[in-house]
Short mmCIF file of C-alpha atoms (C1' of nucleotides) in Angstrom, two decimals:
data_model
loop_
_atom_site.label_atom_id
_atom_site.label_comp_id
_atom_site.label_asym_id
_atom_site.label_seq_id
_atom_site.Cartn_x
_atom_site.Cartn_y
_atom_site.Cartn_z
CA UNK A 1 -32.43 27.04 -11.57
CA UNK A 2 -34.17 25.33 -8.62
CA UNK A 3 -33.01 21.93 -7.58
CA UNK A 4 -35.52 19.17 -8.03
CA UNK A 5 -33.88 17.00 -5.45
CA UNK A 6 -31.97 17.50 -2.23
CA UNK A 7 -28.28 17.55 -3.11
CA UNK A 8 -26.05 15.17 -1.22
CA UNK A 9 -23.99 16.90 1.42
CA UNK A 10 -20.63 17.92 0.05
CA UNK A 11 -17.71 19.10 2.08
CA UNK A 12 -14.20 20.45 2.13
CA UNK A 13 -13.06 16.93 1.39
CA UNK A 14 -15.27 16.95 -1.70
CA UNK A 15 -16.92 13.81 -0.44
CA UNK A 16 -20.39 12.90 0.79
CA UNK A 17 -21.11 12.33 4.44
CA UNK A 18 -21.96 8.69 5.12
CA UNK A 19 -25.48 8.47 6.57
CA UNK A 20 -26.79 6.53 9.55
CA UNK A 21 -28.51 3.74 7.60
CA UNK A 22 -25.11 2.77 6.21
CA UNK A 23 -24.31 1.44 9.70
CA UNK A 24 -27.55 -0.45 10.20
CA UNK A 25 -26.11 -3.61 8.64
CA UNK A 26 -24.28 -6.43 10.47
CA UNK A 27 -20.69 -5.56 11.45
CA UNK A 28 -18.96 -7.67 8.81
CA UNK A 29 -21.02 -6.03 6.10
CA UNK A 30 -20.36 -2.55 7.46
CA UNK A 31 -16.68 -3.37 7.76
CA UNK A 32 -16.44 -4.28 4.08
CA UNK A 33 -18.37 -1.20 3.05
CA UNK A 34 -16.09 1.04 5.13
CA UNK A 35 -12.99 0.01 3.21
CA UNK A 36 -12.02 2.92 0.95
CA UNK A 37 -14.11 5.48 2.85
CA UNK A 38 -12.50 8.52 4.48
CA UNK A 39 -12.02 9.40 8.13
CA UNK A 40 -12.09 13.19 8.38
CA UNK A 41 -11.14 15.51 11.22
CA UNK A 42 -10.48 19.14 10.31
CA UNK A 43 -7.69 19.28 7.78
CA UNK A 44 -6.83 15.63 8.35
CA UNK A 45 -8.15 13.00 5.95
CA UNK A 46 -7.30 9.30 5.94
CA UNK A 47 -8.58 6.50 3.75
CA UNK A 48 -9.78 3.42 5.63
CA UNK A 49 -7.68 0.43 4.50
CA UNK A 50 -8.12 -2.06 7.38
CA UNK A 51 -11.00 -2.76 9.78
CA UNK A 52 -12.30 -5.53 12.02
CA UNK A 53 -15.88 -6.60 12.72
CA UNK A 54 -17.07 -7.35 16.26
CA UNK A 55 -20.36 -9.13 16.63
CA UNK A 56 -21.70 -7.89 19.93
CA UNK A 57 -22.97 -10.11 22.70
CA UNK A 58 -22.65 -13.23 20.54
CA UNK A 59 -18.91 -12.64 20.03
CA UNK A 60 -16.51 -13.66 22.82
CA UNK A 61 -13.90 -11.24 21.46
CA UNK A 62 -16.24 -8.26 21.54
CA UNK A 63 -16.28 -5.73 24.36
CA UNK A 64 -20.05 -6.17 24.27
CA UNK A 65 -19.80 -9.89 25.14
CA UNK A 66 -20.40 -9.46 28.91
CA UNK A 67 -23.49 -7.37 28.25
CA UNK A 68 -24.06 -3.67 28.57
CA UNK A 69 -21.80 -1.79 31.00
CA UNK A 70 -20.83 1.84 31.46
CA UNK A 71 -17.77 1.26 29.34
CA UNK A 72 -19.38 -0.33 26.28
CA UNK A 73 -22.75 1.44 26.39
CA UNK A 74 -22.18 3.19 23.04
CA UNK A 75 -22.06 -0.17 21.27
CA UNK A 76 -25.62 -0.82 22.44
CA UNK A 77 -26.81 2.55 21.24
CA UNK A 78 -27.86 3.74 17.78
CA UNK A 79 -25.60 3.08 14.77
CA UNK A 80 -22.99 5.50 13.47
CA UNK A 81 -21.53 6.57 16.79
CA UNK A 82 -17.90 6.45 17.93
CA UNK A 83 -17.01 3.86 20.56
CA UNK A 84 -13.58 4.80 21.91
CA UNK A 85 -11.84 2.67 24.53
CA UNK A 86 -8.58 2.94 26.44
CA UNK A 87 -6.23 -0.02 26.15
CA UNK A 88 -2.94 -1.18 27.68
CA UNK A 89 -2.83 1.90 29.85
CA UNK A 90 -1.58 4.04 26.96
CA UNK A 91 -3.61 3.89 23.80
CA UNK A 92 -7.07 4.53 22.42
CA UNK A 93 -8.94 2.55 19.79
CA UNK A 94 -11.80 3.82 17.62
CA UNK A 95 -14.88 1.86 16.61
CA UNK A 96 -18.15 2.79 14.97
CA UNK A 97 -21.34 1.29 16.33
CA UNK A 98 -23.57 -0.61 13.92
CA UNK A 99 -26.91 -2.36 13.82
CA UNK A 100 -30.09 -1.05 15.39
CA UNK A 101 -30.22 0.34 18.91
CA UNK A 102 -30.09 -2.55 21.36
CA UNK A 103 -27.78 -4.65 19.16
CA UNK A 104 -24.12 -4.14 19.99
CA UNK A 105 -22.26 -4.59 16.70
CA UNK A 106 -19.11 -2.60 16.06
CA UNK A 107 -16.28 -2.06 13.60
CA UNK A 108 -12.73 -1.32 14.75
CA UNK A 109 -10.61 1.02 12.64
CA UNK A 110 -7.19 -0.63 12.31
CA UNK A 111 -5.37 1.35 9.63
CA UNK A 112 -5.68 4.42 7.43
CA UNK A 113 -3.79 5.71 4.44
CA UNK A 114 -3.00 9.40 5.07
CA UNK A 115 -4.54 11.55 2.33
CA UNK A 116 -4.31 15.07 3.70
CA UNK A 117 -2.94 16.73 6.83
CA UNK A 118 0.13 14.55 7.14
CA UNK A 119 1.99 17.25 9.02
CA UNK A 120 -0.78 17.56 11.60
CA UNK A 121 -0.89 13.79 12.03
CA UNK A 122 2.84 13.64 12.63
CA UNK A 123 2.61 16.48 15.14
CA UNK A 124 -0.17 14.70 17.02
CA UNK A 125 1.87 11.51 17.01
CA UNK A 126 4.96 13.35 18.17
CA UNK A 127 7.11 11.92 15.40
CA UNK A 128 8.95 13.21 12.35
CA UNK A 129 7.31 12.71 8.95
CA UNK A 130 9.87 10.14 7.91
CA UNK A 131 8.14 6.77 7.86
CA UNK A 132 4.74 7.77 6.58
CA UNK A 133 3.48 4.19 6.65
CA UNK A 134 3.81 4.17 10.43
CA UNK A 135 1.69 7.30 10.93
CA UNK A 136 -1.76 5.72 10.92
CA UNK A 137 -1.09 1.98 10.56
CA UNK A 138 -2.50 0.42 13.71
CA UNK A 139 -5.56 1.20 15.85
CA UNK A 140 -3.58 3.05 18.51
CA UNK A 141 -1.51 4.99 16.02
CA UNK A 142 -4.44 6.26 13.97
CA UNK A 143 -6.19 7.50 17.10
CA UNK A 144 -3.08 9.33 18.19
CA UNK A 145 -2.66 10.84 14.71
CA UNK A 146 -6.28 12.06 14.63
CA UNK A 147 -6.33 13.16 18.25
CA UNK A 148 -9.01 10.63 19.13
CA UNK A 149 -9.53 10.11 22.87
CA UNK A 150 -12.29 8.59 24.95
CA UNK A 151 -13.03 11.83 26.73
CA UNK A 152 -13.26 13.81 23.52
CA UNK A 153 -14.86 11.38 21.10
CA UNK A 154 -16.64 8.50 22.80
CA UNK A 155 -20.29 8.64 21.80
CA UNK A 156 -19.73 11.21 19.02
CA UNK A 157 -22.12 10.97 16.09
CA UNK A 158 -19.98 10.26 13.01
CA UNK A 159 -22.93 10.96 10.71
CA UNK A 160 -23.65 14.51 11.82
CA UNK A 161 -22.69 17.45 9.56
CA UNK A 162 -21.88 19.30 12.79
CA UNK A 163 -19.51 16.61 13.97
CA UNK A 164 -15.80 17.20 14.26
CA UNK A 165 -15.16 13.57 13.31
CA UNK A 166 -16.85 12.13 10.23
CA UNK A 167 -16.82 9.30 7.71
CA UNK A 168 -17.07 10.43 4.09
CA UNK A 169 -17.32 8.82 0.68
CA UNK A 170 -15.33 10.23 -2.23
CA UNK A 171 -16.40 7.54 -4.67
CA UNK A 172 -13.34 5.35 -4.20
CA UNK A 173 -14.18 1.76 -5.08
CA UNK A 174 -12.42 -0.89 -3.00
CA UNK A 175 -11.21 -3.84 -5.03
CA UNK A 176 -9.19 -6.86 -3.90
CA UNK A 177 -10.51 -7.05 -0.37
CA UNK A 178 -8.76 -9.59 1.86
CA UNK A 179 -10.35 -11.32 4.86
CA UNK A 180 -8.25 -12.76 7.70
CA UNK A 181 -8.62 -13.54 11.42
CA UNK A 182 -8.62 -10.60 13.80
CA UNK A 183 -5.40 -9.32 15.39
CA UNK A 184 -4.44 -9.30 19.04
CA UNK A 185 -7.35 -11.27 20.47
CA UNK A 186 -7.32 -14.58 22.34
CA UNK A 187 -10.98 -15.57 22.24
CA UNK A 188 -12.54 -16.62 18.94
CA UNK A 189 -9.14 -15.94 17.38
CA UNK A 190 -9.77 -17.95 14.22
CA UNK A 191 -12.88 -16.22 13.01
CA UNK A 192 -12.25 -14.35 9.74
CA UNK A 193 -13.45 -10.84 10.53
CA UNK A 194 -10.52 -8.60 9.58
CA UNK A 195 -10.98 -6.83 6.26
CA UNK A 196 -8.21 -5.05 4.41
CA UNK A 197 -7.28 -3.71 1.01
CA UNK A 198 -4.82 -6.06 -0.69
CA UNK A 199 -1.64 -4.44 -1.94
CA UNK A 200 -2.08 -1.41 0.28
CA UNK A 201 1.13 -0.57 2.13
CA UNK A 202 -0.66 1.20 4.98
CA UNK A 203 -2.31 -1.85 6.56
CA UNK A 204 -1.08 -2.61 10.07
CA UNK A 205 0.61 -5.87 9.12
CA UNK A 206 2.16 -6.98 5.91
CA UNK A 207 1.70 -10.14 3.95
CA UNK A 208 -1.60 -11.16 5.51
"C1'" DA B 1 13.46 -10.18 10.17
"C1'" DA B 2 11.60 -11.69 14.17
"C1'" DG B 3 10.90 -12.06 19.01
"C1'" DC B 4 10.66 -10.17 23.73
"C1'" DG B 5 9.60 -7.17 27.49
"C1'" DG B 6 8.34 -2.66 29.44
"C1'" DA B 7 5.14 1.09 29.80
"C1'" DT B 8 0.70 2.07 32.22
"C1'" DC B 9 -4.34 2.17 33.93
"C1'" DG B 10 -9.53 1.61 33.40
"C1'" DT B 11 -12.63 -2.04 33.96
"C1'" DC B 12 -14.65 -6.02 35.77
"C1'" DT B 13 -13.93 -10.56 38.84
"C1'" DG C 1 -5.82 -8.11 41.57
"C1'" DA C 2 -5.38 -9.52 36.68
"C1'" DC C 3 -5.77 -8.49 32.10
"C1'" DG C 4 -6.13 -6.46 27.77
"C1'" DA C 5 -9.17 -5.30 20.08
"C1'" DT C 6 -1.09 -1.82 21.45
"C1'" DC C 7 3.27 0.24 20.34
"C1'" DC C 8 8.15 0.86 20.62
"C1'" DG C 9 12.85 -0.16 21.31
"C1'" DC C 10 16.22 -3.43 22.10
"C1'" DT C 11 18.08 -7.91 21.45
"C1'" DT C 12 19.50 -11.77 18.62
"C1'" DG C 13 20.28 -14.25 14.26
#
DNA sequence: AAGCGGATCGTCT
DNA sequence: GACGATCCGCTTG
């Protein structure tokens, strides 16, 4: 029986690969849409439960605020690519670029709920599998759990079937989305641009 | 439960 | 030469 239409790409996670046009929207819109999606690397799968939007050159808190540099160049590139930066001399943080090429929007991944590959995540983090809520709750922690580094992942295309690191959609529908100010920034600290799933115990801070 | 300081270094002034 | 889109462990209450 021939297929009349191109089937959507399915994978080991049983979920469709999120395509590039998904990321063409403004960062706050992309951030909301990302809630409930899956971050996938090999056997490891985590559901996105907390993100932050950064509004490019118009946003004093964004790494893109000073304009394009070697460090933030990925943010100015095409949507759907990983922007990974090194922070506090020890940690990495993962973003996905959004908006058209030339516009530097981005979404920071702040917390995941581990779905599969918990053992691998714990190994990468160098911790025992005791407190599972601490495995991927926080931008630095989730990068460590998924082995995300600047050298390895900065600029990676998250929409490519060939990519090691992907965002997938398993049909999960996010309900009860909370919006709060962003965490850990000093400039434009009041702006509500942090999006999280209410009543999810894997967000990086409680009670927000 | 909450607050503080140390670790540690790439990036831009 | 200062400063982070952080995390952890130790202190105090």
